[in-house]
PDB file of C-alpha atoms in Angstrom:
ATOM      1  CA  MET A   1      74.419  37.037 -50.017  1.00 74.00           C
ATOM      2  CA  THR A   2      77.533  36.681 -52.006  1.00 76.00           C
ATOM      3  CA  ALA A   3      76.845  35.266 -55.454  1.00 83.00           C
ATOM      4  CA  ASN A   4      77.198  31.460 -55.887  1.00 69.00           C
ATOM      5  CA  THR A   5      77.205  30.784 -52.024  1.00 72.00           C
ATOM      6  CA  MET A   6      76.593  27.110 -51.358  1.00 73.00           C
ATOM      7  CA  THR A   7      73.546  26.953 -48.887  1.00 75.00           C
ATOM      8  CA  THR A   8      71.756  24.064 -47.178  1.00 72.00           C
ATOM      9  CA  TYR A   9      69.086  24.431 -49.857  1.00 80.00           C
ATOM     10  CA  GLN A  10      71.408  23.110 -52.453  1.00 79.00           C
ATOM     11  CA  SER A  11      73.456  20.647 -50.546  1.00 78.00           C
ATOM     12  CA  VAL A  12      72.417  16.893 -50.705  1.00 80.00           C
ATOM     13  CA  GLY A  13      75.065  15.616 -48.245  1.00 80.00           C
ATOM     14  CA  ASN A  14      73.763  17.017 -44.887  1.00 78.00           C
ATOM     15  CA  ARG A  15      72.720  14.538 -42.371  1.00 74.00           C
ATOM     16  CA  GLU A  16      69.062  14.462 -40.976  1.00 77.00           C
ATOM     17  CA  ASP A  17      68.493  15.644 -37.367  1.00 71.00           C
ATOM     18  CA  LEU A  18      66.200  13.034 -36.096  1.00 65.00           C
ATOM     19  CA  ILE A  19      66.479  12.669 -32.288  1.00 61.00           C
ATOM     20  CA  ASP A  20      66.347   9.155 -30.526  1.00 62.00           C
ATOM     21  CA  LYS A  21      63.036   9.787 -28.734  1.00 65.00           C
ATOM     22  CA  VAL A  22      59.327   9.230 -29.536  1.00 66.00           C
ATOM     23  CA  PHE A  23      56.938  11.440 -27.743  1.00 69.00           C
ATOM     24  CA  MET A  24      53.369  10.295 -26.817  1.00 64.00           C
ATOM     25  CA  ILE A  25      50.700  12.087 -24.814  1.00 64.00           C
ATOM     26  CA  SER A  26      48.013   9.633 -24.849  1.00 68.00           C
ATOM     27  CA  PRO A  27      46.955   8.760 -21.250  1.00 67.00           C
ATOM     28  CA  THR A  28      48.203   5.564 -19.753  1.00 75.00           C
ATOM     29  CA  ASP A  29      46.553   5.872 -16.190  1.00 90.00           C
ATOM     30  CA  THR A  30      44.124   3.251 -15.139  1.00 94.00           C
ATOM     31  CA  PRO A  31      42.607   4.374 -11.830  1.00 95.00           C
ATOM     32  CA  PHE A  32      40.119   1.750 -11.050  1.00 96.00           C
ATOM     33  CA  THR A  33      42.281  -1.417 -11.649  1.00 96.00           C
ATOM     34  CA  SER A  34      45.227   0.285  -9.920  1.00 95.00           C
ATOM     35  CA  ALA A  35      43.175   1.103  -6.788  1.00 95.00           C
ATOM     36  CA  ILE A  36      41.727  -2.451  -6.231  1.00 96.00           C
ATOM     37  CA  ALA A  37      43.397  -5.482  -4.792  1.00 95.00           C
ATOM     38  CA  LYS A  38      45.242  -8.139  -6.990  1.00 96.00           C
ATOM     39  CA  THR A  39      44.349 -11.711  -6.479  1.00 96.00           C
ATOM     40  CA  GLY A  40      44.727 -15.067  -8.313  1.00 95.00           C
ATOM     41  CA  SER A  41      42.214 -17.311 -10.152  1.00 96.00           C
ATOM     42  CA  LYS A  42      42.532 -21.071 -10.840  1.00 96.00           C
ATOM     43  CA  ALA A  43      39.754 -21.535 -13.530  1.00 96.00           C
ATOM     44  CA  ARG A  44      37.966 -19.611 -16.135  1.00 96.00           C
ATOM     45  CA  PHE A  45      34.853 -19.258 -13.749  1.00 97.00           C
ATOM     46  CA  HIS A  46      36.188 -17.456 -10.692  1.00 97.00           C
ATOM     47  CA  GLU A  47      34.027 -17.927  -7.620  1.00 97.00           C
ATOM     48  CA  TRP A  48      33.496 -16.399  -4.067  1.00 96.00           C
ATOM     49  CA  GLN A  49      30.980 -16.128  -1.407  1.00 97.00           C
ATOM     50  CA  THR A  50      29.025 -13.435   0.462  1.00 95.00           C
ATOM     51  CA  ASP A  51      27.091 -13.089   3.470  1.00 94.00           C
ATOM     52  CA  VAL A  52      24.794 -10.657   5.172  1.00 90.00           C
ATOM     53  CA  LEU A  53      23.714 -10.002   8.887  1.00 89.00           C
ATOM     54  CA  ALA A  54      19.937 -10.225   9.822  1.00 87.00           C
ATOM     55  CA  THR A  55      18.176  -6.745  10.101  1.00 87.00           C
ATOM     56  CA  PRO A  56      18.652  -5.693  13.798  1.00 89.00           C
ATOM     57  CA  GLY A  57      15.397  -5.710  16.083  1.00 91.00           C
ATOM     58  CA  PRO A  58      14.311  -6.110  19.669  1.00 93.00           C
ATOM     59  CA  VAL A  59      16.112  -9.173  21.515  1.00 90.00           C
ATOM     60  CA  ALA A  60      15.006 -10.054  24.876  1.00 92.00           C
ATOM     61  CA  LEU A  61      15.233 -13.455  26.566  1.00 91.00           C
ATOM     62  CA  VAL A  62      13.280 -14.730  29.451  1.00 93.00           C
ATOM     63  CA  GLU A  63      15.393 -15.630  32.461  1.00 94.00           C
ATOM     64  CA  GLY A  64      16.040 -19.319  32.556  1.00 94.00           C
ATOM     65  CA  ALA A  65      14.279 -19.926  29.113  1.00 91.00           C
ATOM     66  CA  ASP A  66      15.433 -22.857  26.935  1.00 93.00           C
ATOM     67  CA  ALA A  67      17.417 -22.195  23.874  1.00 93.00           C
ATOM     68  CA  VAL A  68      15.464 -21.449  20.506  1.00 90.00           C
ATOM     69  CA  PHE A  69      17.536 -22.106  17.573  1.00 92.00           C
ATOM     70  CA  VAL A  70      16.992 -19.737  14.718  1.00 88.00           C
ATOM     71  CA  THR A  71      17.279 -20.565  10.999  1.00 89.00           C
ATOM     72  CA  GLN A  72      20.961 -20.140   9.639  1.00 90.00           C
ATOM     73  CA  ASN A  73      20.877 -18.887   6.139  1.00 91.00           C
ATOM     74  CA  PRO A  74      23.648 -20.153   3.827  1.00 94.00           C
ATOM     75  CA  THR A  75      26.079 -17.879   2.168  1.00 95.00           C
ATOM     76  CA  THR A  76      25.523 -16.580  -1.458  1.00 95.00           C
ATOM     77  CA  ARG A  77      27.901 -18.092  -4.025  1.00 96.00           C
ATOM     78  CA  LEU A  78      28.830 -15.724  -6.846  1.00 97.00           C
ATOM     79  CA  GLY A  79      31.181 -15.810  -9.748  1.00 98.00           C
ATOM     80  CA  ASN A  80      32.592 -14.061 -12.749  1.00 98.00           C
ATOM     81  CA  TYR A  81      34.121 -15.529 -16.189  1.00 98.00           C
ATOM     82  CA  THR A  82      37.565 -14.660 -17.017  1.00 98.00           C
ATOM     83  CA  GLN A  83      38.234 -12.628 -20.137  1.00 98.00           C
ATOM     84  CA  ILE A  84      41.161 -12.977 -22.575  1.00 98.00           C
ATOM     85  CA  VAL A  85      42.590  -9.772 -23.543  1.00 97.00           C
ATOM     86  CA  GLY A  86      45.370  -9.867 -26.229  1.00 96.00           C
ATOM     87  CA  THR A  87      46.884  -8.316 -29.287  1.00 95.00           C
ATOM     88  CA  SER A  88      49.583  -9.489 -31.950  1.00 94.00           C
ATOM     89  CA  PHE A  89      52.244  -7.495 -33.692  1.00 91.00           C
ATOM     90  CA  SER A  90      54.586  -8.315 -36.513  1.00 92.00           C
ATOM     91  CA  VAL A  91      57.870  -6.425 -37.416  1.00 89.00           C
ATOM     92  CA  SER A  92      59.875  -7.331 -40.629  1.00 89.00           C
ATOM     93  CA  LYS A  93      63.411  -8.494 -40.407  1.00 86.00           C
ATOM     94  CA  SER A  94      64.455  -5.620 -42.651  1.00 87.00           C
ATOM     95  CA  GLN A  95      63.060  -3.198 -40.199  1.00 84.00           C
ATOM     96  CA  GLU A  96      65.195  -4.817 -37.304  1.00 81.00           C
ATOM     97  CA  ALA A  97      68.323  -4.741 -39.629  1.00 82.00           C
ATOM     98  CA  VAL A  98      68.250  -0.994 -40.855  1.00 84.00           C
ATOM     99  CA  SER A  99      69.744   1.737 -38.882  1.00 81.00           C
ATOM    100  CA  HIS A 100      66.795   3.804 -37.321  1.00 75.00           C
ATOM    101  CA  ALA A 101      66.139   6.581 -34.883  1.00 74.00           C
ATOM    102  CA  GLY A 102      64.295   5.941 -31.560  1.00 72.00           C
ATOM    103  CA  PRO A 103      63.815   2.716 -29.628  1.00 73.00           C
ATOM    104  CA  ASN A 104      64.058  -0.767 -31.097  1.00 80.00           C
ATOM    105  CA  GLU A 105      60.890  -1.261 -32.935  1.00 82.00           C
ATOM    106  CA  LEU A 106      59.998  -4.752 -31.250  1.00 83.00           C
ATOM    107  CA  ALA A 107      60.537  -3.167 -27.861  1.00 84.00           C
ATOM    108  CA  ARG A 108      58.392  -0.175 -28.695  1.00 85.00           C
ATOM    109  CA  ALA A 109      55.683  -2.318 -30.059  1.00 88.00           C
ATOM    110  CA  GLN A 110      55.777  -4.662 -27.006  1.00 88.00           C
ATOM    111  CA  SER A 111      55.523  -1.717 -24.580  1.00 88.00           C
ATOM    112  CA  LYS A 112      53.016   0.098 -26.334  1.00 90.00           C
ATOM    113  CA  ASN A 113      50.660  -2.808 -26.859  1.00 92.00           C
ATOM    114  CA  MET A 114      50.975  -3.847 -23.280  1.00 92.00           C
ATOM    115  CA  ILE A 115      49.878  -0.457 -22.095  1.00 93.00           C
ATOM    116  CA  GLN A 116      46.998  -0.420 -24.544  1.00 95.00           C
ATOM    117  CA  LEU A 117      45.960  -3.842 -23.069  1.00 95.00           C
ATOM    118  CA  THR A 118      46.038  -2.548 -19.563  1.00 95.00           C
ATOM    119  CA  LYS A 119      43.624   0.226 -20.660  1.00 96.00           C
ATOM    120  CA  ALA A 120      41.359  -2.444 -22.351  1.00 97.00           C
ATOM    121  CA  ILE A 121      41.322  -4.258 -19.005  1.00 97.00           C
ATOM    122  CA  GLU A 122      40.305  -0.918 -17.194  1.00 97.00           C
ATOM    123  CA  TYR A 123      37.465  -0.440 -19.662  1.00 98.00           C
ATOM    124  CA  ALA A 124      36.236  -3.971 -19.296  1.00 98.00           C
ATOM    125  CA  ALA A 125      36.291  -4.011 -15.545  1.00 98.00           C
ATOM    126  CA  ILE A 126      34.243  -0.915 -15.312  1.00 98.00           C
ATOM    127  CA  LEU A 127      31.887  -0.869 -18.242  1.00 98.00           C
ATOM    128  CA  ASN A 128      31.136  -4.583 -19.171  1.00 98.00           C
ATOM    129  CA  THR A 129      27.497  -4.779 -18.353  1.00 98.00           C
ATOM    130  CA  ALA A 130      26.958  -8.683 -18.372  1.00 97.00           C
ATOM    131  CA  VAL A 131      28.837 -11.931 -18.562  1.00 98.00           C
ATOM    132  CA  ASN A 132      29.239 -13.754 -21.848  1.00 97.00           C
ATOM    133  CA  VAL A 133      29.948 -17.354 -21.035  1.00 97.00           C
ATOM    134  CA  GLY A 134      31.666 -17.961 -24.305  1.00 96.00           C
ATOM    135  CA  SER A 135      32.104 -21.054 -26.594  1.00 96.00           C
ATOM    136  CA  SER A 136      34.593 -22.142 -29.089  1.00 94.00           C
ATOM    137  CA  THR A 137      33.376 -19.406 -31.460  1.00 96.00           C
ATOM    138  CA  THR A 138      32.479 -16.609 -29.090  1.00 97.00           C
ATOM    139  CA  ALA A 139      34.938 -14.782 -26.683  1.00 97.00           C
ATOM    140  CA  ARG A 140      34.395 -14.984 -22.852  1.00 97.00           C
ATOM    141  CA  GLN A 141      33.587 -11.666 -21.236  1.00 98.00           C
ATOM    142  CA  MET A 142      33.686 -10.573 -17.506  1.00 98.00           C
ATOM    143  CA  ALA A 143      31.141  -8.440 -16.110  1.00 98.00           C
ATOM    144  CA  GLY A 144      32.520  -5.125 -14.876  1.00 98.00           C
ATOM    145  CA  LEU A 145      31.160  -2.582 -12.287  1.00 98.00           C
ATOM    146  CA  ALA A 146      28.311  -1.712 -14.602  1.00 98.00           C
ATOM    147  CA  GLY A 147      27.072  -5.307 -14.554  1.00 98.00           C
ATOM    148  CA  TRP A 148      27.495  -5.972 -10.737  1.00 98.00           C
ATOM    149  CA  LEU A 149      26.161  -2.799  -9.069  1.00 98.00           C
ATOM    150  CA  LYS A 150      22.288  -3.570  -8.662  1.00 98.00           C
ATOM    151  CA  THR A 151      21.539  -3.041  -4.999  1.00 97.00           C
ATOM    152  CA  ASN A 152      22.303   0.578  -5.038  1.00 98.00           C
ATOM    153  CA  TYR A 153      21.538   1.414  -8.689  1.00 98.00           C
ATOM    154  CA  PHE A 154      20.216   4.850  -9.312  1.00 98.00           C
ATOM    155  CA  GLY A 155      18.871   4.971 -12.729  1.00 98.00           C
ATOM    156  CA  GLY A 156      16.542   7.430 -14.800  1.00 97.00           C
ATOM    157  CA  THR A 157      12.857   6.728 -15.173  1.00 97.00           C
ATOM    158  CA  GLY A 158      12.017   3.677 -16.951  1.00 97.00           C
ATOM    159  CA  GLY A 159      15.530   2.187 -16.345  1.00 97.00           C
ATOM    160  CA  SER A 160      16.282  -1.019 -14.606  1.00 97.00           C
ATOM    161  CA  ALA A 161      19.298  -2.408 -12.662  1.00 98.00           C
ATOM    162  CA  PRO A 162      21.394  -5.361 -13.890  1.00 98.00           C
ATOM    163  CA  GLY A 163      20.281  -8.771 -12.919  1.00 97.00           C
ATOM    164  CA  LEU A 164      21.927 -12.037 -11.899  1.00 94.00           C
ATOM    165  CA  THR A 165      21.644 -15.125 -14.024  1.00 95.00           C
ATOM    166  CA  GLY A 166      22.498 -17.908 -11.431  1.00 94.00           C
ATOM    167  CA  GLU A 167      25.858 -16.697  -9.938  1.00 96.00           C
ATOM    168  CA  TYR A 168      26.976 -13.982 -12.316  1.00 97.00           C
ATOM    169  CA  PRO A 169      25.414 -10.812 -13.994  1.00 97.00           C
ATOM    170  CA  GLY A 170      23.636 -12.087 -17.103  1.00 96.00           C
ATOM    171  CA  THR A 171      21.145  -9.197 -17.674  1.00 97.00           C
ATOM    172  CA  ALA A 172      22.502  -5.806 -18.579  1.00 98.00           C
ATOM    173  CA  PRO A 173      20.860  -2.601 -17.099  1.00 98.00           C
ATOM    174  CA  THR A 174      18.256  -0.945 -19.004  1.00 97.00           C
ATOM    175  CA  ALA A 175      18.711   2.627 -19.774  1.00 97.00           C
ATOM    176  CA  GLY A 176      16.124   5.179 -18.369  1.00 98.00           C
ATOM    177  CA  THR A 177      15.535   8.688 -18.992  1.00 98.00           C
ATOM    178  CA  GLY A 178      18.373  11.124 -18.797  1.00 97.00           C
ATOM    179  CA  ARG A 179      18.791  13.684 -16.123  1.00 97.00           C
ATOM    180  CA  ALA A 180      21.364  16.005 -14.712  1.00 98.00           C
ATOM    181  CA  TYR A 181      24.159  14.917 -12.320  1.00 98.00           C
ATOM    182  CA  THR A 182      23.222  16.652  -9.023  1.00 97.00           C
ATOM    183  CA  GLU A 183      24.572  16.750  -5.671  1.00 96.00           C
ATOM    184  CA  LEU A 184      21.174  15.524  -4.217  1.00 97.00           C
ATOM    185  CA  LEU A 185      21.435  12.229  -6.322  1.00 98.00           C
ATOM    186  CA  LEU A 186      25.104  11.817  -5.036  1.00 97.00           C
ATOM    187  CA  GLN A 187      24.014  12.303  -1.386  1.00 97.00           C
ATOM    188  CA  GLN A 188      21.119   9.838  -1.845  1.00 98.00           C
ATOM    189  CA  ALA A 189      23.497   7.159  -3.336  1.00 98.00           C
ATOM    190  CA  ILE A 190      26.108   7.765  -0.553  1.00 98.00           C
ATOM    191  CA  THR A 191      23.408   7.543   2.169  1.00 98.00           C
ATOM    192  CA  GLN A 192      21.852   4.346   0.876  1.00 98.00           C
ATOM    193  CA  THR A 193      25.117   2.593   0.267  1.00 98.00           C
ATOM    194  CA  TYR A 194      26.415   3.608   3.755  1.00 97.00           C
ATOM    195  CA  THR A 195      23.074   2.115   5.230  1.00 96.00           C
ATOM    196  CA  GLU A 196      23.791  -1.215   3.260  1.00 95.00           C
ATOM    197  CA  GLY A 197      27.367  -1.384   5.020  1.00 95.00           C
ATOM    198  CA  GLY A 198      29.353   0.100   2.172  1.00 96.00           C
ATOM    199  CA  LYS A 199      32.185   2.421   2.767  1.00 96.00           C
ATOM    200  CA  VAL A 200      32.680   4.313  -0.434  1.00 97.00           C
ATOM    201  CA  ASP A 201      36.209   5.752  -0.739  1.00 96.00           C
ATOM    202  CA  TYR A 202      36.414   6.378  -4.500  1.00 95.00           C
ATOM    203  CA  LEU A 203      34.035   8.441  -6.936  1.00 97.00           C
ATOM    204  CA  LEU A 204      34.904   7.146 -10.398  1.00 97.00           C
ATOM    205  CA  MET A 205      33.695   9.293 -13.198  1.00 97.00           C
ATOM    206  CA  THR A 206      34.333  10.758 -16.657  1.00 97.00           C
ATOM    207  CA  PRO A 207      36.329  14.059 -17.034  1.00 96.00           C
ATOM    208  CA  ASN A 208      33.047  15.734 -17.910  1.00 97.00           C
ATOM    209  CA  ALA A 209      31.428  14.520 -14.696  1.00 97.00           C
ATOM    210  CA  LYS A 210      34.340  15.842 -12.728  1.00 95.00           C
ATOM    211  CA  MET A 211      33.612  19.322 -14.058  1.00 94.00           C
ATOM    212  CA  VAL A 212      30.077  19.040 -12.915  1.00 95.00           C
ATOM    213  CA  GLN A 213      31.339  17.735  -9.560  1.00 94.00           C
ATOM    214  CA  ASN A 214      33.469  20.777  -9.041  1.00 91.00           C
ATOM    215  CA  GLY A 215      30.391  22.730  -8.516  1.00 90.00           C
ATOM    216  CA  PHE A 216      29.054  20.723  -5.559  1.00 92.00           C
ATOM    217  CA  SER A 217      29.271  22.161  -2.191  1.00 86.00           C
ATOM    218  CA  GLY A 218      30.484  19.200  -0.448  1.00 75.00           C
ATOM    219  CA  GLY A 219      34.051  19.642  -1.780  1.00 66.00           C
ATOM    220  CA  VAL A 220      36.892  19.801   0.703  1.00 60.00           C
ATOM    221  CA  THR A 221      40.668  20.726   0.666  1.00 53.00           C
ATOM    222  CA  ARG A 222      40.421  24.049  -1.311  1.00 51.00           C
ATOM    223  CA  MET A 223      43.704  25.124   0.045  1.00 51.00           C
ATOM    224  CA  GLN A 224      46.960  23.695  -1.196  1.00 53.00           C
ATOM    225  CA  ASP A 225      50.108  23.726   0.945  1.00 55.00           C
ATOM    226  CA  ILE A 226      53.232  24.793  -1.130  1.00 55.00           C
ATOM    227  CA  ASN A 227      56.745  24.595   0.403  1.00 62.00           C
ATOM    228  CA  GLY A 228      55.369  24.345   3.961  1.00 61.00           C
ATOM    229  CA  ASP A 229      53.390  27.651   3.648  1.00 59.00           C
ATOM    230  CA  LYS A 230      49.790  26.941   4.745  1.00 55.00           C
ATOM    231  CA  ASN A 231      46.840  27.981   2.644  1.00 52.00           C
ATOM    232  CA  VAL A 232      48.881  29.417  -0.114  1.00 53.00           C
ATOM    233  CA  THR A 233      46.773  28.590  -3.233  1.00 50.00           C
ATOM    234  CA  LEU A 234      43.049  28.538  -3.435  1.00 49.00           C
ATOM    235  CA  ASN A 235      42.129  25.764  -5.836  1.00 50.00           C
ATOM    236  CA  THR A 236      39.064  25.984  -8.036  1.00 48.00           C
ATOM    237  CA  THR A 237      38.497  22.452  -8.234  1.00 57.00           C
ATOM    238  CA  TYR A 238      38.092  19.560  -5.645  1.00 67.00           C
ATOM    239  CA  THR A 239      39.869  16.327  -5.134  1.00 88.00           C
ATOM    240  CA  ILE A 240      37.985  15.119  -2.128  1.00 90.00           C
ATOM    241  CA  TYR A 241      34.352  15.084  -1.554  1.00 93.00           C
ATOM    242  CA  GLY A 242      33.281  15.541   2.174  1.00 91.00           C
ATOM    243  CA  SER A 243      30.155  13.367   2.722  1.00 93.00           C
ATOM    244  CA  ALA A 244      28.336  12.947   5.946  1.00 93.00           C
ATOM    245  CA  PHE A 245      29.922   9.546   6.282  1.00 95.00           C
ATOM    246  CA  GLY A 246      33.554  10.583   5.381  1.00 93.00           C
ATOM    247  CA  ASN A 247      35.857  11.796   2.726  1.00 94.00           C
ATOM    248  CA  ILE A 248      35.711  10.394  -0.691  1.00 95.00           C
ATOM    249  CA  THR A 249      38.341  10.820  -3.360  1.00 94.00           C
ATOM    250  CA  ILE A 250      37.211  11.978  -6.748  1.00 95.00           C
ATOM    251  CA  VAL A 251      38.852  10.292  -9.477  1.00 94.00           C
ATOM    252  CA  PRO A 252      38.319  11.268 -13.230  1.00 95.00           C
ATOM    253  CA  ASP A 253      38.903   8.254 -15.469  1.00 96.00           C
ATOM    254  CA  ARG A 254      40.060   9.082 -18.973  1.00 95.00           C
ATOM    255  CA  VAL A 255      39.616   5.516 -20.174  1.00 96.00           C
ATOM    256  CA  ILE A 256      35.874   5.637 -19.818  1.00 97.00           C
ATOM    257  CA  ALA A 257      35.516   9.417 -21.225  1.00 96.00           C
ATOM    258  CA  ASN A 258      32.626   9.685 -23.497  1.00 94.00           C
ATOM    259  CA  ALA A 259      31.819   5.875 -23.032  1.00 96.00           C
ATOM    260  CA  THR A 260      29.407   6.101 -20.009  1.00 97.00           C
ATOM    261  CA  THR A 261      26.683   8.141 -18.502  1.00 97.00           C
ATOM    262  CA  SER A 262      27.289   6.919 -15.002  1.00 98.00           C
ATOM    263  CA  VAL A 263      29.165   8.077 -11.864  1.00 98.00           C
ATOM    264  CA  PHE A 264      30.426   5.213  -9.715  1.00 98.00           C
ATOM    265  CA  GLY A 265      30.856   5.128  -6.074  1.00 98.00           C
ATOM    266  CA  VAL A 266      33.389   2.371  -5.214  1.00 98.00           C
ATOM    267  CA  ASP A 267      34.413   0.647  -1.870  1.00 97.00           C
ATOM    268  CA  THR A 268      37.659  -0.360  -3.307  1.00 97.00           C
ATOM    269  CA  ASP A 269      38.234  -3.012  -0.625  1.00 97.00           C
ATOM    270  CA  MET A 270      35.306  -4.922  -1.986  1.00 97.00           C
ATOM    271  CA  PHE A 271      36.884  -5.497  -5.525  1.00 97.00           C
ATOM    272  CA  ALA A 272      39.787  -7.255  -6.808  1.00 97.00           C
ATOM    273  CA  LEU A 273      41.325  -8.021 -10.289  1.00 97.00           C
ATOM    274  CA  ALA A 274      41.885 -11.696 -10.300  1.00 97.00           C
ATOM    275  CA  ASN A 275      44.519 -12.876 -12.714  1.00 96.00           C
ATOM    276  CA  LEU A 276      44.405 -16.399 -14.350  1.00 97.00           C
ATOM    277  CA  ARG A 277      47.176 -15.491 -16.573  1.00 96.00           C
ATOM    278  CA  GLY A 278      49.335 -12.468 -16.120  1.00 93.00           C
ATOM    279  CA  PHE A 279      50.615 -10.670 -19.194  1.00 93.00           C
ATOM    280  CA  GLU A 280      52.552 -13.278 -21.392  1.00 92.00           C
ATOM    281  CA  THR A 281      54.538 -12.111 -24.409  1.00 91.00           C
ATOM    282  CA  THR A 282      55.121 -15.149 -26.659  1.00 93.00           C
ATOM    283  CA  GLU A 283      57.192 -15.165 -29.968  1.00 91.00           C
ATOM    284  CA  LEU A 284      55.079 -16.989 -32.508  1.00 93.00           C
ATOM    285  CA  ALA A 285      56.280 -19.271 -35.327  1.00 92.00           C
ATOM    286  CA  VAL A 286      58.189 -17.412 -38.170  1.00 88.00           C
ATOM    287  CA  VAL A 287      55.888 -16.731 -41.125  1.00 85.00           C
ATOM    288  CA  GLY A 288      57.720 -15.309 -43.993  1.00 90.00           C
ATOM    289  CA  ASP A 289      60.382 -12.650 -43.443  1.00 93.00           C
ATOM    290  CA  SER A 290      59.084 -11.077 -40.329  1.00 91.00           C
ATOM    291  CA  ILE A 291      59.172 -11.433 -36.402  1.00 90.00           C
ATOM    292  CA  ASN A 292      55.782 -12.136 -34.784  1.00 93.00           C
ATOM    293  CA  TYR A 293      54.714 -11.673 -31.175  1.00 93.00           C
ATOM    294  CA  GLN A 294      51.499 -12.131 -29.292  1.00 95.00           C
ATOM    295  CA  ILE A 295      50.608 -10.588 -25.808  1.00 95.00           C
ATOM    296  CA  VAL A 296      47.778 -12.104 -23.796  1.00 96.00           C
ATOM    297  CA  TRP A 297      46.272 -11.450 -20.262  1.00 96.00           C
ATOM    298  CA  GLU A 298      43.415 -13.398 -18.777  1.00 97.00           C
ATOM    299  CA  GLY A 299      41.433 -12.465 -15.674  1.00 97.00           C
ATOM    300  CA  THR A 300      38.326 -11.132 -14.169  1.00 98.00           C
ATOM    301  CA  LEU A 301      36.724  -8.760 -11.824  1.00 98.00           C
ATOM    302  CA  GLU A 302      36.024 -10.145  -8.180  1.00 97.00           C
ATOM    303  CA  ALA A 303      32.999  -8.378  -6.909  1.00 98.00           C
ATOM    304  CA  ARG A 304      33.228  -9.406  -3.279  1.00 97.00           C
ATOM    305  CA  ASN A 305      30.089  -7.524  -2.239  1.00 97.00           C
ATOM    306  CA  GLU A 306      28.425  -5.278  -4.774  1.00 97.00           C
ATOM    307  CA  ALA A 307      26.046  -3.800  -2.231  1.00 97.00           C
ATOM    308  CA  SER A 308      29.248  -1.859  -0.997  1.00 97.00           C
ATOM    309  CA  SER A 309      29.045   0.426  -4.032  1.00 98.00           C
ATOM    310  CA  PHE A 310      26.658   2.338  -6.158  1.00 98.00           C
ATOM    311  CA  ASN A 311      26.007   3.414  -9.781  1.00 98.00           C
ATOM    312  CA  ILE A 312      24.295   6.755 -10.534  1.00 98.00           C
ATOM    313  CA  ALA A 313      23.137   6.026 -14.183  1.00 98.00           C
ATOM    314  CA  ASP A 314      21.387   7.841 -17.172  1.00 98.00           C
ATOM    315  CA  LEU A 315      23.252  11.241 -16.487  1.00 98.00           C
ATOM    316  CA  ASN A 316      23.061  13.353 -19.517  1.00 96.00           C
ATOM    317  CA  ASP A 317      25.702  15.806 -18.617  1.00 93.00           C
ATOM    318  CA  VAL A 318      28.640  13.575 -18.045  1.00 93.00           C
TER     319      VAL A 318
END
C-alpha cells in the first residue's frame, strides 16, 4: 500500500450499512388451535352438552305387543372457564422520533407480542391440566386437552386420568411410571377411541416423539411426487400414519417441545376455540415520556366430546 493512504480504518465519516430488515427464526406455527374450529363465547364460563347412545344389544318385539317406554337419560352439561391471555409493552417517544433501521418499533412490538400470545394460547389449549375458576386475586385458567382426555387415557403404572369437578376438569392427571412410546401403545389407543366413537385424524406430539414415530411400521406415503414424476423421492420420515381405522396426520408441535410426556390423538371436529374477546390492542394512558399499549385475548377450549380423542401419557422418550 502506498504510504499515507487513507483507508476505511481511519475514516470516521463512513455511513453504517444496517439494512431495514429484522430476521427471526423462532417458530410461529400453532398446529392444534389452527386445526380446530373457531366459535364464540358469551360468558366467562362457556358451556355445551354431550350425549351418548345406549350399548347395542338384542331387540325383538312380540307381534301386537303394547309399547314399553324406556328411560330417557338426560344430556351431560359441561363447560370450561375462559382464560385471559395478554401482555403490555412500552416505547419511549424518543425512540419513535429518532431515525432507525428496520420496522417502526411500535409496529414491531405489536406484531411480535401478538405472535407470542398465539403460542401461549396453543400451549394452554393443549397442556393446561385443570380449570382454575379464578377470583379477584387469581387468574382464571381454561382446561386444555391434557385436562379433558379421561375416557381414553393411557398412563403409566400408578398414574391416573384427570377428573371432573361438576361440569369441568378440576383434578389434574397423576403421573405414572415412565415407559417407551411404542406402536403397540398407539394401536391400543386408536382402537379404544374408535370403539368409543371417535375418528382421530391428528396425532399431536413433540418433535422428539415424531422421531420415535418415524420408526413405526404403519407409516404411509413414503414416496413423494415431484413435478409430476411418480415415486421420485423415498422419504425417510412419515407424515401420515395408516391405522386399521383410517389415515391419521402426524403433527409435531414445537410449542409443546420439552413440556409434555404425552402423545395426543385428536378428533379435530370435536374441539373448538371459543373466543369471548378476540385480540384487542389498546393504547393505555400516557405515563411519563412513553407510549404504552396492551394486547389481550380471552377465550377457552370447547371440548365437545372428550371420548373422541386420546392421551398416551408418561412417555419417557418424547
